[in-house]
CSV table of C-alpha atoms and ligand atoms in Angstrom, one decimal:
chain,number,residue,atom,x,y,z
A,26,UNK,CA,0.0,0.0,0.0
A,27,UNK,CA,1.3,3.5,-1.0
A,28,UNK,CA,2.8,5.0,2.2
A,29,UNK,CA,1.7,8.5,0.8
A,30,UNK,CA,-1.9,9.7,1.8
A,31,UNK,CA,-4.1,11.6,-1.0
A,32,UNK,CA,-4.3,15.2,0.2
A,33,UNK,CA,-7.6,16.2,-1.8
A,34,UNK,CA,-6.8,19.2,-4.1
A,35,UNK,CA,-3.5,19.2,-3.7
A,36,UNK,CA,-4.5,21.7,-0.4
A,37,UNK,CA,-1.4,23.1,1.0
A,38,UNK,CA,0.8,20.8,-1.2
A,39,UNK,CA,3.3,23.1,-3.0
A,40,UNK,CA,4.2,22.6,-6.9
A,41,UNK,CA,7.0,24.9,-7.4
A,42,UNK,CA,9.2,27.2,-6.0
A,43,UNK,CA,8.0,30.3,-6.9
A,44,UNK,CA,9.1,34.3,-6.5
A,45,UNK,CA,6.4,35.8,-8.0
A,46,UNK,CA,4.0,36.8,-5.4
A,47,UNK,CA,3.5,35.9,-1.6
A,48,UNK,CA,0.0,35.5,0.4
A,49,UNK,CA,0.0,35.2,4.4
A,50,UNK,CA,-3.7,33.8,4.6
A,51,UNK,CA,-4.3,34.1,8.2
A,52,UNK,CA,-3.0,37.9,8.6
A,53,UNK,CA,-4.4,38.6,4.7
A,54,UNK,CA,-1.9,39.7,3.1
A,55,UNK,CA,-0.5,39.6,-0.6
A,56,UNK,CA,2.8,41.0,-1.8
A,57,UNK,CA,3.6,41.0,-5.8
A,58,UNK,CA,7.4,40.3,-5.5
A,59,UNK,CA,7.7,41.6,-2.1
A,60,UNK,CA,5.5,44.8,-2.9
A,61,UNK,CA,2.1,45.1,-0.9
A,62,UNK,CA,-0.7,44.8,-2.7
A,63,UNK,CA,-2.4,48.1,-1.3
A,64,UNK,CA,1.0,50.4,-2.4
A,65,UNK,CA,0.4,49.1,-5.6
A,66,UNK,CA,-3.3,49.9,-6.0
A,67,UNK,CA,-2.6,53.0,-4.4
A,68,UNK,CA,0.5,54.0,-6.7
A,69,UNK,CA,1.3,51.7,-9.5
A,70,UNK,CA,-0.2,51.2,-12.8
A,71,UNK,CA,-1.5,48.1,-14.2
A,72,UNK,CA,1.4,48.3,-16.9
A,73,UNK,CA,3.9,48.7,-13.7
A,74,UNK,CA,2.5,45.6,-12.1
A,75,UNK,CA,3.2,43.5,-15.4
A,76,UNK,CA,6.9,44.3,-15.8
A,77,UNK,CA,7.5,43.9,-11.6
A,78,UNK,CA,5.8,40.5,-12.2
A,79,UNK,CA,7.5,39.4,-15.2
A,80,UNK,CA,11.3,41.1,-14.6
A,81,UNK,CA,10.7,41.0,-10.6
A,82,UNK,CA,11.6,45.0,-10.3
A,83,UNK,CA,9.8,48.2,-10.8
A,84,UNK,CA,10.8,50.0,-14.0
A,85,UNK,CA,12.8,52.9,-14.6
A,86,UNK,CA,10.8,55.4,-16.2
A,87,UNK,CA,12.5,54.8,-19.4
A,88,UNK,CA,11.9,50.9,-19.1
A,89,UNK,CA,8.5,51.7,-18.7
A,90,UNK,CA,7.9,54.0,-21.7
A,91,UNK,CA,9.4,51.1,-23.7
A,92,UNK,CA,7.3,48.6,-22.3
A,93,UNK,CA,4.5,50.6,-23.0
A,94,UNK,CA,5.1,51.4,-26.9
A,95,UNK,CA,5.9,47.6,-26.9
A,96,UNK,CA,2.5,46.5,-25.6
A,97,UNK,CA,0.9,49.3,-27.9
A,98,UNK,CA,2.7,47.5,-30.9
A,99,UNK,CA,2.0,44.0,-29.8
A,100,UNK,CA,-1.7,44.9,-28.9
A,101,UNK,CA,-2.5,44.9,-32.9
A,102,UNK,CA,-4.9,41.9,-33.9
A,103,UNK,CA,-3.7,40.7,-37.3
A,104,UNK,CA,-6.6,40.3,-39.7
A,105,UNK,CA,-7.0,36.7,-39.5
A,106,UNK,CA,-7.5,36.9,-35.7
A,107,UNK,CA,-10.0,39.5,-35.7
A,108,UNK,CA,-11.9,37.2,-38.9
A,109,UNK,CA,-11.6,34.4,-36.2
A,110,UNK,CA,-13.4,35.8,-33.7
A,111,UNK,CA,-16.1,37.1,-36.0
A,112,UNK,CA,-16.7,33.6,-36.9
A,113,UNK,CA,-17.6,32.9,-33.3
A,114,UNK,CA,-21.2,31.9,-32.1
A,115,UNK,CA,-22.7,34.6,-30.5
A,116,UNK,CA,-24.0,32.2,-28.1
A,117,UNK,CA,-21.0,31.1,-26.7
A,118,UNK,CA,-19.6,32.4,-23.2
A,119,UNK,CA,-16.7,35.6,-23.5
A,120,UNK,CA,-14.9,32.9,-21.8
A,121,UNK,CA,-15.0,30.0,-23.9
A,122,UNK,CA,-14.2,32.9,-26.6
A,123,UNK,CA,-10.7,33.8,-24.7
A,124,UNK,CA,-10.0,30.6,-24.8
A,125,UNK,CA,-9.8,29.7,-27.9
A,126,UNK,CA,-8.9,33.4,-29.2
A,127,UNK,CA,-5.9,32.7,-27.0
A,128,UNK,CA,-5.1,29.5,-28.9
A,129,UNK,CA,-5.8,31.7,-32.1
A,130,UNK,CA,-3.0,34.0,-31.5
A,131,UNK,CA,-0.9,31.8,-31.0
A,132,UNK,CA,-1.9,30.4,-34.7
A,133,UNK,CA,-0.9,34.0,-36.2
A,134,UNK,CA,2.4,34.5,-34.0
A,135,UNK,CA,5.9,33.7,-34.5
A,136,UNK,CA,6.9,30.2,-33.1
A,137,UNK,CA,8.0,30.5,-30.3
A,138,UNK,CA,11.4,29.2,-29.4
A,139,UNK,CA,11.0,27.5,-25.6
A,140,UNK,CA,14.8,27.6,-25.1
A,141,UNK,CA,15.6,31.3,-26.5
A,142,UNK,CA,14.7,33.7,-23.5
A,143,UNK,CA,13.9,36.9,-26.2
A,144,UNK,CA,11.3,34.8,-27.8
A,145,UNK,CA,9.8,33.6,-24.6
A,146,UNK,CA,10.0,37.1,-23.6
A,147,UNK,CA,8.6,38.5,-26.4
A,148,UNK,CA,5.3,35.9,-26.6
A,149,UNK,CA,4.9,36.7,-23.0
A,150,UNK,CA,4.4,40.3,-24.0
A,151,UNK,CA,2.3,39.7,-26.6
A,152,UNK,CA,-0.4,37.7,-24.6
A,153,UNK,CA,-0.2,40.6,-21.7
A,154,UNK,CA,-0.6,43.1,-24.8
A,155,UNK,CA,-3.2,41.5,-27.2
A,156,UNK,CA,-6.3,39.8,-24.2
A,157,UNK,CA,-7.8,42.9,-23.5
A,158,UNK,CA,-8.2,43.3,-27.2
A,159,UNK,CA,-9.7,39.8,-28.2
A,160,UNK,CA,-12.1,40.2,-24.7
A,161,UNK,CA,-13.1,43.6,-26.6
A,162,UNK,CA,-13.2,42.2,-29.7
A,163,UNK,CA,-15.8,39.2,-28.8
A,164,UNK,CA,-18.0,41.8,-27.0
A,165,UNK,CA,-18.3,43.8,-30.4
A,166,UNK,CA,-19.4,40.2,-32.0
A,167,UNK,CA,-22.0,39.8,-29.7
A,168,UNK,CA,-23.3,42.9,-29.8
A,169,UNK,CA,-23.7,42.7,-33.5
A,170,UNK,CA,-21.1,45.8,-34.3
A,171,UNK,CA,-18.2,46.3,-36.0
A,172,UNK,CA,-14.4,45.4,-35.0
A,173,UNK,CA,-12.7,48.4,-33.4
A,174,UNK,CA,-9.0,48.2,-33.3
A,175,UNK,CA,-6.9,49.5,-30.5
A,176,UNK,CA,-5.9,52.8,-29.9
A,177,UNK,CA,-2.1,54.2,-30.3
A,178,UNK,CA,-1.5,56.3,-27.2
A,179,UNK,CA,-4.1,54.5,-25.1
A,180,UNK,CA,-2.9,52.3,-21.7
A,181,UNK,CA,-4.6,48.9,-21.3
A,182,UNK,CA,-7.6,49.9,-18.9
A,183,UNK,CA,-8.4,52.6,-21.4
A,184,UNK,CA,-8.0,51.0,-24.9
A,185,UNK,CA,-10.3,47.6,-23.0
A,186,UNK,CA,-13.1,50.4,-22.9
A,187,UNK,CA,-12.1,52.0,-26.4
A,188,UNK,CA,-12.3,49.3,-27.7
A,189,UNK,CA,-15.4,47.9,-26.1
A,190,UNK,CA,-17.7,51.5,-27.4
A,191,UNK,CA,-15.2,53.3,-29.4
A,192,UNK,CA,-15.8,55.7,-27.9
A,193,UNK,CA,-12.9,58.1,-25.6
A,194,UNK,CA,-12.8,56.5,-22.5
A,195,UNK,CA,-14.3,58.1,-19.4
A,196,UNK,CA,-11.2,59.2,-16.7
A,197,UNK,CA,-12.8,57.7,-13.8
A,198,UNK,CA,-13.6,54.3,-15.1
A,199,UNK,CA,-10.3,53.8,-16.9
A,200,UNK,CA,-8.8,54.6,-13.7
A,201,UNK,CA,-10.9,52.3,-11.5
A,202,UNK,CA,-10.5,49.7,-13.9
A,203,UNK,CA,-6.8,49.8,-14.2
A,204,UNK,CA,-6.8,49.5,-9.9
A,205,UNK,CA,-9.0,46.8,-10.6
A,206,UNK,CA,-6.5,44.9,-13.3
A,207,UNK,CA,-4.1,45.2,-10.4
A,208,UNK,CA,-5.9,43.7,-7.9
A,209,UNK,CA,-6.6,40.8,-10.0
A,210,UNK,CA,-3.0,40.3,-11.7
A,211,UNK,CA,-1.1,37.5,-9.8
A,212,UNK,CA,-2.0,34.5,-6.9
A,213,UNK,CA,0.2,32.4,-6.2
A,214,UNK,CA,-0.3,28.7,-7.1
A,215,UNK,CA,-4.0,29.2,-7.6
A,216,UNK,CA,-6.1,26.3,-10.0
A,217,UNK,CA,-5.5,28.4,-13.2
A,218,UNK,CA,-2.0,29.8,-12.6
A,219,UNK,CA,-1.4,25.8,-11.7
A,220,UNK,CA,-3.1,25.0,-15.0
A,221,UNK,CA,-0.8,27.3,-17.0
A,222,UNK,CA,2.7,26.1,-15.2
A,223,UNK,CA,1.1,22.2,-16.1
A,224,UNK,CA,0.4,22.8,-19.8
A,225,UNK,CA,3.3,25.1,-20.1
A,226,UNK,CA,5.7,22.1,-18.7
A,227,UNK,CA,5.5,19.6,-21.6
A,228,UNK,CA,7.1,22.9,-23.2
A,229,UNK,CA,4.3,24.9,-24.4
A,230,UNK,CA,3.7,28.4,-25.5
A,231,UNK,CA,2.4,31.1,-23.0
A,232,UNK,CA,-0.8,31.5,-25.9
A,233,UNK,CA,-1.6,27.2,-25.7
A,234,UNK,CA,-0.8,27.7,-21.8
A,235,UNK,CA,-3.0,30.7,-21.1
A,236,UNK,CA,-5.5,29.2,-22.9
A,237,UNK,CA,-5.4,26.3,-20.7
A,238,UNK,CA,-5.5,28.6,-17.4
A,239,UNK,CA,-8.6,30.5,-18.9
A,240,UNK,CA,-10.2,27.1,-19.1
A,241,UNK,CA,-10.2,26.8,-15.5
A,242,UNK,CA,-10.7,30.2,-14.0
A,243,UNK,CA,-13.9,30.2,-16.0
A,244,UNK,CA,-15.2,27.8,-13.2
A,245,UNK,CA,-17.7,28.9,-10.4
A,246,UNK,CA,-15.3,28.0,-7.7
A,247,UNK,CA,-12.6,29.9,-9.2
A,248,UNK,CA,-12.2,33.0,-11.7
A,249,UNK,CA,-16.3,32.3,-12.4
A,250,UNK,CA,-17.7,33.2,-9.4
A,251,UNK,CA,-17.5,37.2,-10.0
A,252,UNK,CA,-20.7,36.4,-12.0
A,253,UNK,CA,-22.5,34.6,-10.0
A,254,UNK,CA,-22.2,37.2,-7.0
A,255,UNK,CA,-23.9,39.5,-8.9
A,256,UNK,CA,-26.8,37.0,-10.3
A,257,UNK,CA,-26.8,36.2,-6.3
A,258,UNK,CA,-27.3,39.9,-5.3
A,259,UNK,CA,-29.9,40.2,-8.1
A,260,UNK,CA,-31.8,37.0,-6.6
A,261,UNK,CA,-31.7,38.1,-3.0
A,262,UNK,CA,-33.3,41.4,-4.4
A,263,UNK,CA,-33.2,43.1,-0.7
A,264,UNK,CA,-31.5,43.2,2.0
A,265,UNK,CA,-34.7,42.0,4.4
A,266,UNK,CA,-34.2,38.5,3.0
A,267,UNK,CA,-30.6,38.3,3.0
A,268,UNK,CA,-31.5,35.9,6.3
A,269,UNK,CA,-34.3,33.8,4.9
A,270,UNK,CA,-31.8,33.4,1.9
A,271,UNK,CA,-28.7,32.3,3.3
A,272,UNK,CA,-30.9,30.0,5.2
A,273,UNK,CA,-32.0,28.4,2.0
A,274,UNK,CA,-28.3,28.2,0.8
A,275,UNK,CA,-27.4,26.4,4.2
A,276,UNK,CA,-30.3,23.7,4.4
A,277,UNK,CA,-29.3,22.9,0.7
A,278,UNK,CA,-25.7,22.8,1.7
A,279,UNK,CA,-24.9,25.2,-1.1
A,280,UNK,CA,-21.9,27.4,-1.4
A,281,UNK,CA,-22.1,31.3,-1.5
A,282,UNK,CA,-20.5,33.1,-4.1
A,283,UNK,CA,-17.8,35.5,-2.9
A,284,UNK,CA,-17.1,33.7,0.2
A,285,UNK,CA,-14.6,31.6,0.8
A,286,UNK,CA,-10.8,31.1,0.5
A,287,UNK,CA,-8.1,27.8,0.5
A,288,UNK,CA,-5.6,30.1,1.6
A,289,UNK,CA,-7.2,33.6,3.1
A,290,UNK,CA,-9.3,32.6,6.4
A,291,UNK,CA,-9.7,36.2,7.0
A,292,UNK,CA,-11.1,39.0,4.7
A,293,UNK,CA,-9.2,38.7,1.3
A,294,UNK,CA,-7.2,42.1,1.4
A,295,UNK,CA,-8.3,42.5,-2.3
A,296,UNK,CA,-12.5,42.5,-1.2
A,297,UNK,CA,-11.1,45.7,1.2
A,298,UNK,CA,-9.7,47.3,-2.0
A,299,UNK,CA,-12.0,46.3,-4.3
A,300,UNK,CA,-14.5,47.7,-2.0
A,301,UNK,CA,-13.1,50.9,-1.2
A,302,UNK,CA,-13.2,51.2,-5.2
A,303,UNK,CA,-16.6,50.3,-5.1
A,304,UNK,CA,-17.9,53.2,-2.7
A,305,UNK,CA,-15.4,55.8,-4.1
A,306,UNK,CA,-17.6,55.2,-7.4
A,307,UNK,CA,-20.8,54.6,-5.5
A,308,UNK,CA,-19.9,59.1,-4.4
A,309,UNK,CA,-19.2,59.7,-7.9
A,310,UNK,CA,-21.8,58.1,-9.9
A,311,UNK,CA,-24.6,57.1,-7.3
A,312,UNK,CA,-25.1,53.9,-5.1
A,313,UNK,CA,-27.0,50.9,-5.8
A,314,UNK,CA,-29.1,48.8,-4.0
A,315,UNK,CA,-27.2,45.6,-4.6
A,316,UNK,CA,-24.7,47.1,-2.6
A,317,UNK,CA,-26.6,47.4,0.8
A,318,UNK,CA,-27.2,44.1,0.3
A,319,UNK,CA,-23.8,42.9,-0.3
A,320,UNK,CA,-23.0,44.8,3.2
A,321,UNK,CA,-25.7,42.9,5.2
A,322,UNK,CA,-25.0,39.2,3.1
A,323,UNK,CA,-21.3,40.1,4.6
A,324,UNK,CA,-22.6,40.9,8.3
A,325,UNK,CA,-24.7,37.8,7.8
A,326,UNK,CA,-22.1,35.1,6.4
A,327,UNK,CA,-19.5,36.4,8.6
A,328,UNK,CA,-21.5,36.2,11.6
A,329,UNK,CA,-22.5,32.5,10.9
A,330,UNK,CA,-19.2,31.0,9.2
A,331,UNK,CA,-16.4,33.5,10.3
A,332,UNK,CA,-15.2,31.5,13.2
A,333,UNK,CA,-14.3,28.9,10.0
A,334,UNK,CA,-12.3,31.4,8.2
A,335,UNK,CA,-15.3,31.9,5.8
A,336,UNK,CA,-14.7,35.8,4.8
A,337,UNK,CA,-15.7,37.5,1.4
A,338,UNK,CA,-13.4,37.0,-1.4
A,339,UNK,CA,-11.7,38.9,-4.3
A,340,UNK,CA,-15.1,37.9,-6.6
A,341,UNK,CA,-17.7,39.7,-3.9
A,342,UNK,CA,-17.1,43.2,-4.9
A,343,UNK,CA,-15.3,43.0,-8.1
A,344,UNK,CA,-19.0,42.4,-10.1
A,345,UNK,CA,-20.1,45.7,-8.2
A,346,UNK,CA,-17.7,48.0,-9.5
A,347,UNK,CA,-17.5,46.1,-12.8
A,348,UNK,CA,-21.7,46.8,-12.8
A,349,UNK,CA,-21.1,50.2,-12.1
A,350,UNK,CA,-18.8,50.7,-14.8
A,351,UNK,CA,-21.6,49.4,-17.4
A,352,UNK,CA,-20.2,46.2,-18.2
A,353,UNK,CA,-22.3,43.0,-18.5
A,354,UNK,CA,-22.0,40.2,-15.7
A,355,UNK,CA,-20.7,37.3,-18.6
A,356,UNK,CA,-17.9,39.7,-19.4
A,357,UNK,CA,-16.5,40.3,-15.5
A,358,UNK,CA,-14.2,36.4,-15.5
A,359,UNK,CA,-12.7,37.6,-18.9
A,360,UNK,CA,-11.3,40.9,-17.5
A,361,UNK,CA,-10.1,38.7,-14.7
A,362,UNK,CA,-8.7,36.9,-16.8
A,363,UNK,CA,-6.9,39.8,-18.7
A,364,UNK,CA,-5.6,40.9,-15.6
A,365,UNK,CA,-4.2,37.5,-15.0
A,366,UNK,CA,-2.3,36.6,-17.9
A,367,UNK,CA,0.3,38.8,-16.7
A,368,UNK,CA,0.2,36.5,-13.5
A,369,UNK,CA,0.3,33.7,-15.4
A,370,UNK,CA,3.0,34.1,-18.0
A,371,UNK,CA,5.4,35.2,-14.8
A,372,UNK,CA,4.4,31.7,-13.8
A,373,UNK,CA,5.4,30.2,-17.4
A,374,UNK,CA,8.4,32.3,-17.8
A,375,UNK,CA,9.4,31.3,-14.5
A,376,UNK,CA,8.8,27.7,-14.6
A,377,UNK,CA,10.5,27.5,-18.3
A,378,UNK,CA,13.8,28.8,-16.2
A,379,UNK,CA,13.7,25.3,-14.7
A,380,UNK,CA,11.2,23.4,-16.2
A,381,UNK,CA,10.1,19.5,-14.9
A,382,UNK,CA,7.3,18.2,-16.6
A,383,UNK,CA,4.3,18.0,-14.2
A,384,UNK,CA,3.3,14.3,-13.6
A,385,UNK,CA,1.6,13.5,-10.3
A,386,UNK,CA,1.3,9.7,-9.1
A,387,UNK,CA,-1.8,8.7,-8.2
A,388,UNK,CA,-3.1,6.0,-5.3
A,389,UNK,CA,-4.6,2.9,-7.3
A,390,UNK,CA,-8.2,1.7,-6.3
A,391,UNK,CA,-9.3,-0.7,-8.9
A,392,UNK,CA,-9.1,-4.1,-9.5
A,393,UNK,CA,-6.0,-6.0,-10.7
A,394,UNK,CA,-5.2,-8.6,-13.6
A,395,UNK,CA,-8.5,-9.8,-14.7
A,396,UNK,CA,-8.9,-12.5,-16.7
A,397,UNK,CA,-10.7,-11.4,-20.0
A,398,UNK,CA,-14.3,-12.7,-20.9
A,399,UNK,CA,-15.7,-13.1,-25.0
A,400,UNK,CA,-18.9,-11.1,-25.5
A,401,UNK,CA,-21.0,-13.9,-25.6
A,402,UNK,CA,-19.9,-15.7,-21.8
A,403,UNK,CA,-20.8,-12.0,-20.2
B,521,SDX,C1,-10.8,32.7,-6.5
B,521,SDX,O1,-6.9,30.1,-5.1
B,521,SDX,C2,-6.9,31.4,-5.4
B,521,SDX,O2,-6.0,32.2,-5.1
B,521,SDX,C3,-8.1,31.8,-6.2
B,521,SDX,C4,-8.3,33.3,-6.4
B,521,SDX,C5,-7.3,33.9,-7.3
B,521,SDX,O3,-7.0,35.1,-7.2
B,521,SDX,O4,-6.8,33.2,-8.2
B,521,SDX,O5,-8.3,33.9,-5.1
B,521,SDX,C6,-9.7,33.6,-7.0
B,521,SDX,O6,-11.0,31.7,-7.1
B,521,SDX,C7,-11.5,33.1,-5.3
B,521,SDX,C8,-12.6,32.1,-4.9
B,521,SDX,C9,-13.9,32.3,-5.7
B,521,SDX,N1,-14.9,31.2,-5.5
B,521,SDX,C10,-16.0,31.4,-4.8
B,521,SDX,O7,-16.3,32.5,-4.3
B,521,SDX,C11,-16.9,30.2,-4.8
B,521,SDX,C12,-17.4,30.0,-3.3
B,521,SDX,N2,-16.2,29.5,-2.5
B,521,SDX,C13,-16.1,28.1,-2.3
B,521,SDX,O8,-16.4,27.3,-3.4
B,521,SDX,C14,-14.8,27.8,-1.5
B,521,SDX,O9,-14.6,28.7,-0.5
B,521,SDX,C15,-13.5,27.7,-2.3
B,521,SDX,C16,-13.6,26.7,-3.5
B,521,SDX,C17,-13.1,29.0,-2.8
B,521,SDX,C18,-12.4,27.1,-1.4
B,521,SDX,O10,-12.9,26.0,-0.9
B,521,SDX,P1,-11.9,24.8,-0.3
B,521,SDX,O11,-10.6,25.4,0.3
B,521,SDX,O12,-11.8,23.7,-1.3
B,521,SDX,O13,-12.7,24.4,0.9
B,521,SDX,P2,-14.0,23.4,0.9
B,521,SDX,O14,-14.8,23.7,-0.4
B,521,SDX,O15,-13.6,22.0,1.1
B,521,SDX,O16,-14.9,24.0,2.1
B,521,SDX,C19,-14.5,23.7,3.4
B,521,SDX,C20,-15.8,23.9,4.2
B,521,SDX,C21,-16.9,23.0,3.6
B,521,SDX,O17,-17.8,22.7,4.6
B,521,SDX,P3,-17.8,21.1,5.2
B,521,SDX,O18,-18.1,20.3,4.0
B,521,SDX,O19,-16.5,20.9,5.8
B,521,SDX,O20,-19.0,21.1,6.2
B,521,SDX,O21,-16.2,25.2,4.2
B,521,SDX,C22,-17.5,25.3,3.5
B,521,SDX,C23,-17.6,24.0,2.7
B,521,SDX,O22,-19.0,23.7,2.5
B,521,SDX,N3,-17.4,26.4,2.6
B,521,SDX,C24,-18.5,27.2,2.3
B,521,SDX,C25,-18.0,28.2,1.4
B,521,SDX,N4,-16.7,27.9,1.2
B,521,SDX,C26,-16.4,26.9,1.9
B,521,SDX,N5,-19.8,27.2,2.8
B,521,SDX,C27,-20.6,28.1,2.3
B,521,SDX,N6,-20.2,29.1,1.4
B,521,SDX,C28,-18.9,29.1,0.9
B,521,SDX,N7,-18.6,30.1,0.1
């Protein structure tokens, strides 16, 4: 008998060495390569936060002005690309889209050499550069308009909503949403960032590996439940029966959306910066009801599952400012997702420094050597 018990999940099991980004989840905090997550909501820019992931240091000024007109460059769907997309089923799901727009880039890029660090480099780039534009891009599809190509001059947060209405982008929500693409960058060994190093081990492109981590953040328990917390909100309708709700979700043994963490078992610092985002734009553009009853479905889940380290979430705020900002709920997981891919190619390009292919065991629990019976003894 295998001497090694199963440890469901993999919880707490770690896959790699990593340098990337640090979480304490009892005293909730999360540092992208050493750097606290609230200076860099506070200071940085989403841009910043991609080179200090991928290159471990914040730019120079000059290195950032590079990095920028590189992304700008890189940011350019070739034709085929964009006729891809267009192709798509409107009924499909923005995330099933990313996914396999992300294996469609790679279709229309250079090969990328696994061994030579400039390539890997330079594909890494041009996934960080080009998802905000194919999330755009599938949103125009759906919406029965016309392509509109990114915008020379424009930073990510703004050129995602240029793209999305052509139409100049509004300060306060390119700004918000560039705090948000921050907060939602980089995680540790989460389920998709795992899913990336996996694919990416047999020696795969960041575009094939990406695609792979998009496939599992769209989940509900993972990069999927931003959705589902605003669907939730919308069901509980107000907040006198948040109580006769939660009740409901309890006696079914069903999870809440938003709540919930393997590694934070306190409030995920991300929900306190996504939240302050969400009343700063509450003063500036009005409040909504949903968000009262967010506040009392907190007071109420906390109440009855704090004491098992059951706090809200990144997802339980995210869909409020998202909302706010006029976007639809199907589209919040695929700017999670475009935040991510710089999270996850500092994963690939880290695990392609010192690659091992990823190959669990397993512990066996079927029969053995069975004798083989003809179709007509059975
Ligand atoms: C993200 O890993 C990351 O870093 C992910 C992420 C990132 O940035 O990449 O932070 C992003 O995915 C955030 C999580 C978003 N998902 C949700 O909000 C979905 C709801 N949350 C749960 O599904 C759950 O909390 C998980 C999946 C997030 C974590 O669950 P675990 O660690 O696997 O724990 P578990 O499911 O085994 O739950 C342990 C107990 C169970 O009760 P018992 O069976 O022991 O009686 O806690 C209960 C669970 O039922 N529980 C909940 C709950 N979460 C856990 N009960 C009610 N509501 C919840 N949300």
């Amino acid at each position: 008998m295998s001497s090694i018990e199963l440890v469901p999940g993999l919880a707490g099991i770690p896959a790699a060495e990593s340098s990337v980004s640090f979480i304490d989840g009892q005293a909730g905090i999360l540092e992208y390569r050493g750097y606290p997550i609230e200076a860099l909501s506070e200071h940085s820019t989403y841009e910043e936060v991609a080179w200090l992931l991928l290159y471990g240091e914040l730019p120079s000024a000059s290195e950032l002005a590079a990095f920028n007109k590189d992304l700008e460059e890189l940011r350019v769907l070739p034709d085929a690309l964009v006729a891809m997309i267009q192709a798509f089923p409107k009924t499909g799901h923005p995330m099933q889209a990313l996914q396999a727009s992300l294996a469609g880039l790679g279709m229309v890029s250079p090969k990328v050499n696994i061994k030579d660090a400039d390539s890997r480099d330079q594909a890494a780039r041009r996934v960080i550069a080009a998802t905000p534009v194919l999330v755009a891009a599938f949103e125009r599809v759906r919406a029965g308009k016309e392509y509109v190509a990114p915008k020379a001059g424009l930073r990510t947060a703004e050129n995602f909503l240029w793209c999305l209405d052509g139409e100049a982008p509004d300060e306060v929500a390119a700004k918000t949403l560039d705090c948000a693409l921050i907060l939602h960058a980089e995680h540790t060994m989460n389920a998709s960032t795992f899913a990336c190093r996996v694919v990416g081990s047999t020696e795969n492109d960041p575009y094939t590996s990406c695609s792979g981590a998009v496939g599992a953040l769209f989940g509900p328990l993972h990069g999927g439940a931003n959705e589902r917390v605003l669907n939730q909100l919308g069901t509980i309708g107000d907040i006198s029966n948040v109580e006769a709700w939660f009740e409901g979700k309890t006696e079914r043994k069903e999870k809440v959306m938003g709540f919930g963490h393997r590694v934070y078992k306190t409030k995920d610092p991300r929900a306190k910066n996504l939240q302050i985002l969400a009343t700063e734009m509450f003063g500036k553009l009005g409040n909504t009801p949903k968000y009262d009853v967010a506040l009392k479905l907190e007071q109420v889940v906390t109440e009855k599952l704090g004491s098992r380290g059951i706090y809200p979430n990144v997802d339980f705020f995210s869909g409020l400012v998202y909302e706010k900002l006029g976007l639809d709920t199907d589209v919040f997981t695929p700017i999670f997702a475009m935040a991510r891919v710089s999270g996850y190619c500092s994963h690939w390009c880290e695990q392609m420094l010192d690659n091992k292919l990823f190959r669990p065991a397993q512990i066996y629990k079927g029969e053995r050597e069975r004798e083989y019976v003809s179709i007509d003894k059975r």
